[in-house]
Coordinates of C-alpha atoms in Angstrom, one line a residue:
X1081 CA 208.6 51.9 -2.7
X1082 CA 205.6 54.6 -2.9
X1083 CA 204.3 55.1 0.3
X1084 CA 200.9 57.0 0.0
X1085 CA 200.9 60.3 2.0
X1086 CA 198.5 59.6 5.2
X1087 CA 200.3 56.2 6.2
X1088 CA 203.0 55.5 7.9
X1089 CA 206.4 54.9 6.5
X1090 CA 210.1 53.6 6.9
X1091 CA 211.5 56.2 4.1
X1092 CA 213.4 59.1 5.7
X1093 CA 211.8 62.0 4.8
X1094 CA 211.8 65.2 5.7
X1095 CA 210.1 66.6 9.0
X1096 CA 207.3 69.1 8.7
X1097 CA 207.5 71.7 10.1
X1098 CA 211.3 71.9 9.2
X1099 CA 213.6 74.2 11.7
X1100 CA 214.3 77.8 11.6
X1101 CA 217.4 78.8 10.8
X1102 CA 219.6 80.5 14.3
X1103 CA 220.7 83.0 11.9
X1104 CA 217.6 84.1 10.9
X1105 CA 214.7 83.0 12.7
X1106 CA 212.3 84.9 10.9
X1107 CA 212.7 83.2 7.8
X1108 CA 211.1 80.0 6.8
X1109 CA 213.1 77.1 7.0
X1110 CA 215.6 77.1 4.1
X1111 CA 214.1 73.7 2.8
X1112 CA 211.0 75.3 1.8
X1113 CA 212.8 77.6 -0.4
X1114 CA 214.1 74.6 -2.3
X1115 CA 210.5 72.8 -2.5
X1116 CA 209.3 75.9 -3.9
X1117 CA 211.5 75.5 -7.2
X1118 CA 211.1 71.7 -7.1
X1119 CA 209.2 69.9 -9.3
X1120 CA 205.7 68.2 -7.7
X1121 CA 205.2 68.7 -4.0
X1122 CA 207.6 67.4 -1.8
X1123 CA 206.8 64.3 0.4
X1124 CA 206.9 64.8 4.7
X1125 CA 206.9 63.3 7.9
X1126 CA 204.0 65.6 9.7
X1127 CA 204.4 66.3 13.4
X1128 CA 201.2 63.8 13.7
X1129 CA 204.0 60.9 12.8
X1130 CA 202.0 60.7 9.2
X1131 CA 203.6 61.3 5.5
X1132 CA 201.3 64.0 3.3
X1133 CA 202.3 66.4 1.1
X1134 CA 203.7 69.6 1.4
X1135 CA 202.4 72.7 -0.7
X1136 CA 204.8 75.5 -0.2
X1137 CA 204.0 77.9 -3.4
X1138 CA 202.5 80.7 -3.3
X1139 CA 199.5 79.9 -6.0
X1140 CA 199.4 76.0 -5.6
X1141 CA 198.4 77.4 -1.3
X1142 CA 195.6 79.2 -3.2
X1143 CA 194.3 76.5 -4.9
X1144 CA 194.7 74.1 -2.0
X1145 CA 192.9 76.7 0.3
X1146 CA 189.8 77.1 -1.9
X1147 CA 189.3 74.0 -4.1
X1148 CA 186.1 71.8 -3.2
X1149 CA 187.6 69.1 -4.0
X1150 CA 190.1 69.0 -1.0
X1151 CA 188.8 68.9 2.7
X1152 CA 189.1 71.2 5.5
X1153 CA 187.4 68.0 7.7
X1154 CA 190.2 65.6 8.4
X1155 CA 188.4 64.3 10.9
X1156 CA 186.8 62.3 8.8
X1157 CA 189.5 60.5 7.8
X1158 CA 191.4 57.6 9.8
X1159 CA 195.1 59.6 9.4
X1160 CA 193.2 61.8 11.6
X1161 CA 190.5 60.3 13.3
X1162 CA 188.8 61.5 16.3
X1163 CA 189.8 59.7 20.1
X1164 CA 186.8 59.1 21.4
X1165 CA 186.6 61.8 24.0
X1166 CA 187.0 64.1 20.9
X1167 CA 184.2 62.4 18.7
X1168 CA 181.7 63.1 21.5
X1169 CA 182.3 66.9 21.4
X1170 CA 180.5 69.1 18.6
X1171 CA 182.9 69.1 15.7
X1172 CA 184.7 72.2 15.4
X1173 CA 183.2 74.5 12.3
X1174 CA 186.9 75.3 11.1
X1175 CA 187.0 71.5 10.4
X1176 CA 184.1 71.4 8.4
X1177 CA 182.9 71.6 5.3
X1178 CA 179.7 73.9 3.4
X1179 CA 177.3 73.0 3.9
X1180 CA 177.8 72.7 7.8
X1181 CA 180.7 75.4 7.8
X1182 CA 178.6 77.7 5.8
X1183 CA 176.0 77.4 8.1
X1184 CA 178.0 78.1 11.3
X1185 CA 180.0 80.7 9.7
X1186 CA 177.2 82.9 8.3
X1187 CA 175.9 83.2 12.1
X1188 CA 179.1 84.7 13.5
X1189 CA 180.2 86.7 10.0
X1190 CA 177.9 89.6 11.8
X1191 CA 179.8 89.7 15.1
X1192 CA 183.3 89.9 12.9
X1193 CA 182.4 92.9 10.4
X1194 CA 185.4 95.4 10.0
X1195 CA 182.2 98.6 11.3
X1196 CA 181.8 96.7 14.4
X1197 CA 185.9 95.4 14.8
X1198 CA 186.4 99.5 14.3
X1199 CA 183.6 100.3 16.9
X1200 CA 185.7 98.1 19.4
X1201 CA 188.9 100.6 18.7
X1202 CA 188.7 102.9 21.2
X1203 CA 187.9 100.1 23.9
X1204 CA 191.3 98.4 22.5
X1205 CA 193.0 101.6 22.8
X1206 CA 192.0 102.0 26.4
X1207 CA 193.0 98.5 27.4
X1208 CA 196.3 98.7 25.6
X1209 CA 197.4 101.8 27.7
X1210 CA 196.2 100.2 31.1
X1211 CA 198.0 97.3 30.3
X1212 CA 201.7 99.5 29.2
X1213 CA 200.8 101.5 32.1
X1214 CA 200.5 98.7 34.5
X1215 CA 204.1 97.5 32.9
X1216 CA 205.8 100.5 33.6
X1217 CA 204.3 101.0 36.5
X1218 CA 205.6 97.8 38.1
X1219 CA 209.3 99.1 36.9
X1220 CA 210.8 95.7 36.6
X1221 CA 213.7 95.4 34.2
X1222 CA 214.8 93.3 32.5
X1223 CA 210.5 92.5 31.5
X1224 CA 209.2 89.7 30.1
X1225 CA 207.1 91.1 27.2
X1226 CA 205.2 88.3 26.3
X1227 CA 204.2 88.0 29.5
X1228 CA 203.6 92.0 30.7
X1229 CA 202.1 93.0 27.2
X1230 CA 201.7 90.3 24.1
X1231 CA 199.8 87.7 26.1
X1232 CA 197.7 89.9 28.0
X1233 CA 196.2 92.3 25.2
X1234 CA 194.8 89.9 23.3
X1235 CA 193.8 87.7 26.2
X1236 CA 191.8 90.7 27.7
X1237 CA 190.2 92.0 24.4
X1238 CA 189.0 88.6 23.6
X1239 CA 187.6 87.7 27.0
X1240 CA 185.8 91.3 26.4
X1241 CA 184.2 89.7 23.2
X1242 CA 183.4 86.6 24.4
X1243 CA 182.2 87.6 27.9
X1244 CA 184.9 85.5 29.5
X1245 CA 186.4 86.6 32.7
X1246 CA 189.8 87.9 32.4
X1247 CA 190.5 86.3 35.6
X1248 CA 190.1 82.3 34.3
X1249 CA 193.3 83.6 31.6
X1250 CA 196.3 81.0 32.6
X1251 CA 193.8 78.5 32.6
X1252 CA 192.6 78.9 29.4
X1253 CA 196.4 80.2 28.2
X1254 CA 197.8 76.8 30.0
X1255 CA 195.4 74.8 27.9
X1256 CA 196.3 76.4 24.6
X1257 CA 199.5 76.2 25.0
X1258 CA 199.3 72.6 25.3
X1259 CA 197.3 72.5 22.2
X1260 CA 199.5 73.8 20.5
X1261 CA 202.5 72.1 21.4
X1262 CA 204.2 69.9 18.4
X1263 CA 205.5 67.0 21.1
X1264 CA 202.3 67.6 22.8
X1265 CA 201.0 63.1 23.1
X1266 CA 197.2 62.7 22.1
X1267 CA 196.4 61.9 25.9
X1268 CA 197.5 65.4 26.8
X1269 CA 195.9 67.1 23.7
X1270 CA 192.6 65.1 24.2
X1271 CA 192.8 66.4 27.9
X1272 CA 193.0 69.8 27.4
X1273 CA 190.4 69.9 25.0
X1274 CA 187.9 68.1 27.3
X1275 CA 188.8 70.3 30.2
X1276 CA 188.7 73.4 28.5
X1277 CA 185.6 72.1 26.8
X1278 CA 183.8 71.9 30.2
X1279 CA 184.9 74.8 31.4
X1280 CA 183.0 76.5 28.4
X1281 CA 180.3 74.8 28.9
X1282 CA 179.8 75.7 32.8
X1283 CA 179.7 79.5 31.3
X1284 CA 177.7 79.0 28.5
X1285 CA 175.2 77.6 31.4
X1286 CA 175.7 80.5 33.4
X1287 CA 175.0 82.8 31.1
X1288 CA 171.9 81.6 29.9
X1289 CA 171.1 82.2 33.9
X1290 CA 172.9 85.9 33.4
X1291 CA 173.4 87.0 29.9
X1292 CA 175.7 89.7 29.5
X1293 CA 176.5 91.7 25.9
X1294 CA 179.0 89.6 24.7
X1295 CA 179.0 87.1 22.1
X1296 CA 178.2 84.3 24.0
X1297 CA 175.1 85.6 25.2
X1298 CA 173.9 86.5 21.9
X1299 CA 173.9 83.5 20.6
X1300 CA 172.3 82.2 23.3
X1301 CA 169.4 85.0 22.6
X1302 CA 169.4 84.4 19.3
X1303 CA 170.6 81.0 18.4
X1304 CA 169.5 78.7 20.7
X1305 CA 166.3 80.1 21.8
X1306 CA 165.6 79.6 18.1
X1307 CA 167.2 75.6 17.9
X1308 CA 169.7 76.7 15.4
X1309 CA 172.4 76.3 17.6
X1310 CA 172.8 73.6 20.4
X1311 CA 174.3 74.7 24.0
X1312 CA 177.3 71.9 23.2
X1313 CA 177.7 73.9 19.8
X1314 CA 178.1 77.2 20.8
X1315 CA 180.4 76.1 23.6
X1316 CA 182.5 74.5 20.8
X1317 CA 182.4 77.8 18.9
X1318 CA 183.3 79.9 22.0
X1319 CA 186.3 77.4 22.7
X1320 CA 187.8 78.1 19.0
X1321 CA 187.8 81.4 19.8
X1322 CA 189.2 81.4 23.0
X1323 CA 191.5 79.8 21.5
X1324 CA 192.7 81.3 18.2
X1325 CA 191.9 85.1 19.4
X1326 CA 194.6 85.0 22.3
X1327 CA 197.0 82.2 20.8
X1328 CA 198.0 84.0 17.2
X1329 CA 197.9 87.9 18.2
X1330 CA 199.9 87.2 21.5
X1331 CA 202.6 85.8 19.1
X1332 CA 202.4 88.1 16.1
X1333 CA 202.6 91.2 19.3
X1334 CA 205.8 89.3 20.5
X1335 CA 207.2 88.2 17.6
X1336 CA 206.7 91.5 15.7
X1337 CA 208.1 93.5 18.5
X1338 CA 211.1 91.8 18.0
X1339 CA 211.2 91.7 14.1
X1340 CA 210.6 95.6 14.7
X1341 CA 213.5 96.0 17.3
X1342 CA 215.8 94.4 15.3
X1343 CA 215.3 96.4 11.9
X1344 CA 214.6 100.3 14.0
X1345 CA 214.3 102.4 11.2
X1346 CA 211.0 100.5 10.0
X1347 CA 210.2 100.5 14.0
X1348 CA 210.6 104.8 13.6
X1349 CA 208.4 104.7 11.0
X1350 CA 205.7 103.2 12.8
X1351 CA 206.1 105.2 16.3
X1352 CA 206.7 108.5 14.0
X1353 CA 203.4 108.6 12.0
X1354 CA 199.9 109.8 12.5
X1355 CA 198.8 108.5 9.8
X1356 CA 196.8 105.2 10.4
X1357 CA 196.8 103.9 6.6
X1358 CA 200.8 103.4 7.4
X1359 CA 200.4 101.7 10.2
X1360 CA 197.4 99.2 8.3
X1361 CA 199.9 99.1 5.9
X1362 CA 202.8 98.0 8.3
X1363 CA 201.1 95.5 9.5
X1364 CA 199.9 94.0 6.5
X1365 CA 203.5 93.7 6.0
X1366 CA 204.5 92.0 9.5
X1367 CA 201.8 89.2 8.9
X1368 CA 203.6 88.6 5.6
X1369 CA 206.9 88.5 6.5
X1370 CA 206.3 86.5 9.9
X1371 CA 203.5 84.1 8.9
X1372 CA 203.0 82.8 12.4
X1373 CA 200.9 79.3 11.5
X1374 CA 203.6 77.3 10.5
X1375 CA 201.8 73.9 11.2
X1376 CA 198.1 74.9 11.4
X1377 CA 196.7 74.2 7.8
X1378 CA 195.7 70.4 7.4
X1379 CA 193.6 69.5 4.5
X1380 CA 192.5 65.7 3.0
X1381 CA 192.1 65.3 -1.2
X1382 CA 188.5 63.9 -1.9
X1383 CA 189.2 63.2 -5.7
X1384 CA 192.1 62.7 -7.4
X1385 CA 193.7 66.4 -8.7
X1386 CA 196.7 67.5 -9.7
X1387 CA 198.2 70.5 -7.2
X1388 CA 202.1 72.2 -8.4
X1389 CA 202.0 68.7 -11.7
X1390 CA 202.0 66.5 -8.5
X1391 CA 199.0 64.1 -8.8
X1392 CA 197.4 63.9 -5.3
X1393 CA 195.3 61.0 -4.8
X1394 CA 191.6 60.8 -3.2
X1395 CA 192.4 60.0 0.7
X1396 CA 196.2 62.0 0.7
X1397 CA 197.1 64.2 3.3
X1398 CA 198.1 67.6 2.8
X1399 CA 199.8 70.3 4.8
X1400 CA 199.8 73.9 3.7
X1401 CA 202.8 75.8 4.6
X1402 CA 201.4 79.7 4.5
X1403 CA 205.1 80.5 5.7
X1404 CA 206.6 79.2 2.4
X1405 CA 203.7 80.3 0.4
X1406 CA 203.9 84.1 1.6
X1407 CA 207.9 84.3 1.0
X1408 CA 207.3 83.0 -2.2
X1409 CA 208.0 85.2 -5.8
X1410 CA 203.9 86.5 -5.7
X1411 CA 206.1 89.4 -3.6
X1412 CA 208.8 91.5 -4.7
X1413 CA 211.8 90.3 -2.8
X1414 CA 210.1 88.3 0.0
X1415 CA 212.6 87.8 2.5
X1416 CA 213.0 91.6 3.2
X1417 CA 211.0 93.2 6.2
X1418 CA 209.4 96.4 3.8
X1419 CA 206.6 97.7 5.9
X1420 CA 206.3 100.6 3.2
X1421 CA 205.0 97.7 0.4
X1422 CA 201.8 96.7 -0.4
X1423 CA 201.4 93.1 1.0
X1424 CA 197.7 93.3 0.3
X1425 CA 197.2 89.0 -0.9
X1426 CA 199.1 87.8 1.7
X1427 CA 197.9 84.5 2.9
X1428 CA 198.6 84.9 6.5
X1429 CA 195.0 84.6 7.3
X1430 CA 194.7 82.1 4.5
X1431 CA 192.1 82.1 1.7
X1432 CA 188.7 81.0 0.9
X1433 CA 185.9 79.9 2.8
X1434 CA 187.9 79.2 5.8
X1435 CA 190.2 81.7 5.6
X1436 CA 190.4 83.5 9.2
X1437 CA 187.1 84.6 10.7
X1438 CA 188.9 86.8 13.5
X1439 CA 191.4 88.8 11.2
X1440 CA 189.8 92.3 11.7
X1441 CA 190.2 91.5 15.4
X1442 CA 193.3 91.2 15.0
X1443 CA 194.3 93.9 12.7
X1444 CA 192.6 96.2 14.9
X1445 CA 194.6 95.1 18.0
X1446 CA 198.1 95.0 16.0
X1447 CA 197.5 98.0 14.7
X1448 CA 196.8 99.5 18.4
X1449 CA 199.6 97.6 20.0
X1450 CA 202.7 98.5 17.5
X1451 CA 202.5 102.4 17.4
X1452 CA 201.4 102.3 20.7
X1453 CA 204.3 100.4 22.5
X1454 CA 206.9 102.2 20.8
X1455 CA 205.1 105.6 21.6
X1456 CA 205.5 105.0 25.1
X1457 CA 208.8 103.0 25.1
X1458 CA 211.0 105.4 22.3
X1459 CA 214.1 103.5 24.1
X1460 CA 212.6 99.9 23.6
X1461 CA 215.6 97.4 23.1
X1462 CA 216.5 94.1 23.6
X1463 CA 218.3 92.6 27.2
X1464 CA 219.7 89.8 26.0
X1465 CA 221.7 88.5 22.5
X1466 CA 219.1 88.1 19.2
X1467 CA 220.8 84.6 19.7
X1468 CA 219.4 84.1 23.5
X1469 CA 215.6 84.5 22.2
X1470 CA 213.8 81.3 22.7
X1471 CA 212.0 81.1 20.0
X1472 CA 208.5 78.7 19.2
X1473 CA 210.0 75.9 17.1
X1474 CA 208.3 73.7 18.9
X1475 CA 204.9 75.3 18.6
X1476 CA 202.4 74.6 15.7
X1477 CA 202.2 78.5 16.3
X1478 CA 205.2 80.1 15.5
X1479 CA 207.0 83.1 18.1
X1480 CA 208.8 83.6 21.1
X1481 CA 208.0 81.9 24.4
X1482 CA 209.8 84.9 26.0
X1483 CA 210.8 88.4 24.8
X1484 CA 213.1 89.9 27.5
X1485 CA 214.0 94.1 27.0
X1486 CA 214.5 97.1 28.3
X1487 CA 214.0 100.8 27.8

């Protein structure tokens, strides 16, 4: 019985995303590992309740990522069609395809450029030390450092972008974090969207009233005023990067911490240097080894192709595991934490024309937030058992959901 990927099926398969080892919770699950040296791709159930396939290597990712032939708008497709409170929102640009992607993405490219992510150092700087200050000053310990530090870095630097005030943060943290539960149900996803939607909206409105310089504004000045954006679109767009900018760096800031804590002499290195081109380095390295989107990259085969000698039909559904694919042999011994190698072609950001639009954003804040916590906190450790750590297995985003320690 072949039961095209996309459709429902009786077969036991595997789940995707697959568990994390206890042992090692850094690490991929060990399944991948096997997919990777199988033949073909390897046939899943997706959290969506949906078979696709699986594409775990490191070079078939590549080709998945930037082949025209296969689809970053799944939407389009009734495996993953819209409800209808979604399909009367503007479609998000990450979801779409060039022309339409091309044409949303080359508007915003200019607010991303590494000069003017670099420009926004010193600001980071300055908000990092308020926010460790603010943590130390309030002495409690045992600390929660997702809550004290990882969550509200990012959260601040990206309402600072956006024009967002700080203050509306656990609504907008609340919603994501429903978004990107994996037992989330489509009522409470559909929800969360609309509300957080709306609440977009309402500032998008206001600032048309009282524009500030923040992104939002500006395209407002330059975008709308000129009918190449819609109020509904750049609403949408603000909303995706509400999203994404606070969601991924909180967990690669708590999530690193801890890979850091638990291997200290690559955690010296970092607190030890002045020189910032170890530190890039470094955490080149951590967005290799911990690979936070582990069920993030959906795609949909327009033509029939071949991906790994596994012949994917027009229609199939495809999840791309950049986990699996940055652990694969591209890397020199990839299950080892080496923040001294040269992980330059990592796919944590993925590849190609939607790889992420954010990532100097967020190497500029990583590489503020490592050196700078372990400056202040030399005696940084852990309060509970490696084996107490709730981890994010249940997240389409990958981390802890708590990061208790000491110093």
């Amino acid at each position: 019985m072949n039961t095209p990927p996309g459709s429902h099926s009786s077969i036991e398969l595997p789940s995707f995303p697959g568990l994390r080892s206890s042992v090692c919770p850094f690490d991929p699950p060990a399944e991948y590992t096997r997919w990777r040296h199988d033949t073909g791709l390897p046939r899943v159930l997706t959290s969506h309740g949906r078979t696709a396939w699986a594409v775990t290597r490191y070079e078939d990712a590549r080709l998945a990522l930037g082949d025209p032939r296969i689809s970053a708008d799944v939407r389009r497709y009734p495996v993953m069609a819209p409800s209808a409170q979604d399909a009367e929102m503007p479609p998000a640009f990450p979801r779409q395809d060039d022309p339409d992607h091309a044409r949303t993405r080359r508007m915003l490219t200019g607010e991303f450029t590494v000069k003017r992510m670099e420009a926004m150092r010193p600001q980071l700087r300055d908000l990092i030390d308020r926010v460790l200050e603010e943590m130390i000053a309030e002495g409690r310990q045992p600390t929660d450092l997702v809550r004290a530090y990882a969550l509200p870095v990012p959260s601040l630097a990206i309402s600072l972008l956006l024009g967002v005030p700080y203050e509306n943060h656990p609504f907008f943290q609340e919603h994501a974090a429903t978004l990107a539960r994996l037992d989330a149900k489509e009522d409470e996803r559909t929800a969360a969207r609309r509300e957080l939607f709306d609440f977009i909206v309402a500032l998008v409105k206001h600032k048309e009233r009282e524009p500030g310089d923040d992104l939002i504004s500006r395209l407002l000045v330059e975008r709308v005023a000129t009918e190449e954006l819609s109020h509904e679109e750049v609403a949408m767009i603000a909303q995706i990067l509400l999203h994404a900018g606070h969601e991924t760096t909180a967990n690669m800031i708590g999530l690193g911490t801890l890979a850091l804590l638990c291997n200290p002499h690559q955690a010296a290195r970092i607190r030890d240097t002045d020189d910032p081109g170890v530190v890039a380095g470094a955490v080149e390295e951590l967005l290799r080894y911990l690979t936070i989107a582990q069920d993030m990259v959906w795609r949909v085969a327009v033509e029939d192709l071949t991906i790994g000698g596994q012949l994917v039909r027009a229609g199939d559904l495809l999840t791309i595991s950049l986990p699996a694919a940055n652990r694969d042999g591209f890397f020199r011994n990839p299950d080892d934490l080496d923040i001294g190698r040269n992980a330059r072609g990592h796919l944590a950001f993925g590849h190609g024309i939607h790889q992420c639009l954010g990532q100097s954003l967020a190497r500029v804040e990583l590489q503020e937030a490592f050196p700078a916590l372990l400056r202040a906190l030399p005696d940084l450790r852990l309060a509970v058992p490696l084996e107490e750590v709730e981890f994010r297995h249940d997240m389409a985003t990958f981390g802890v959901h708590e990061l208790p320690v000491r110093w």
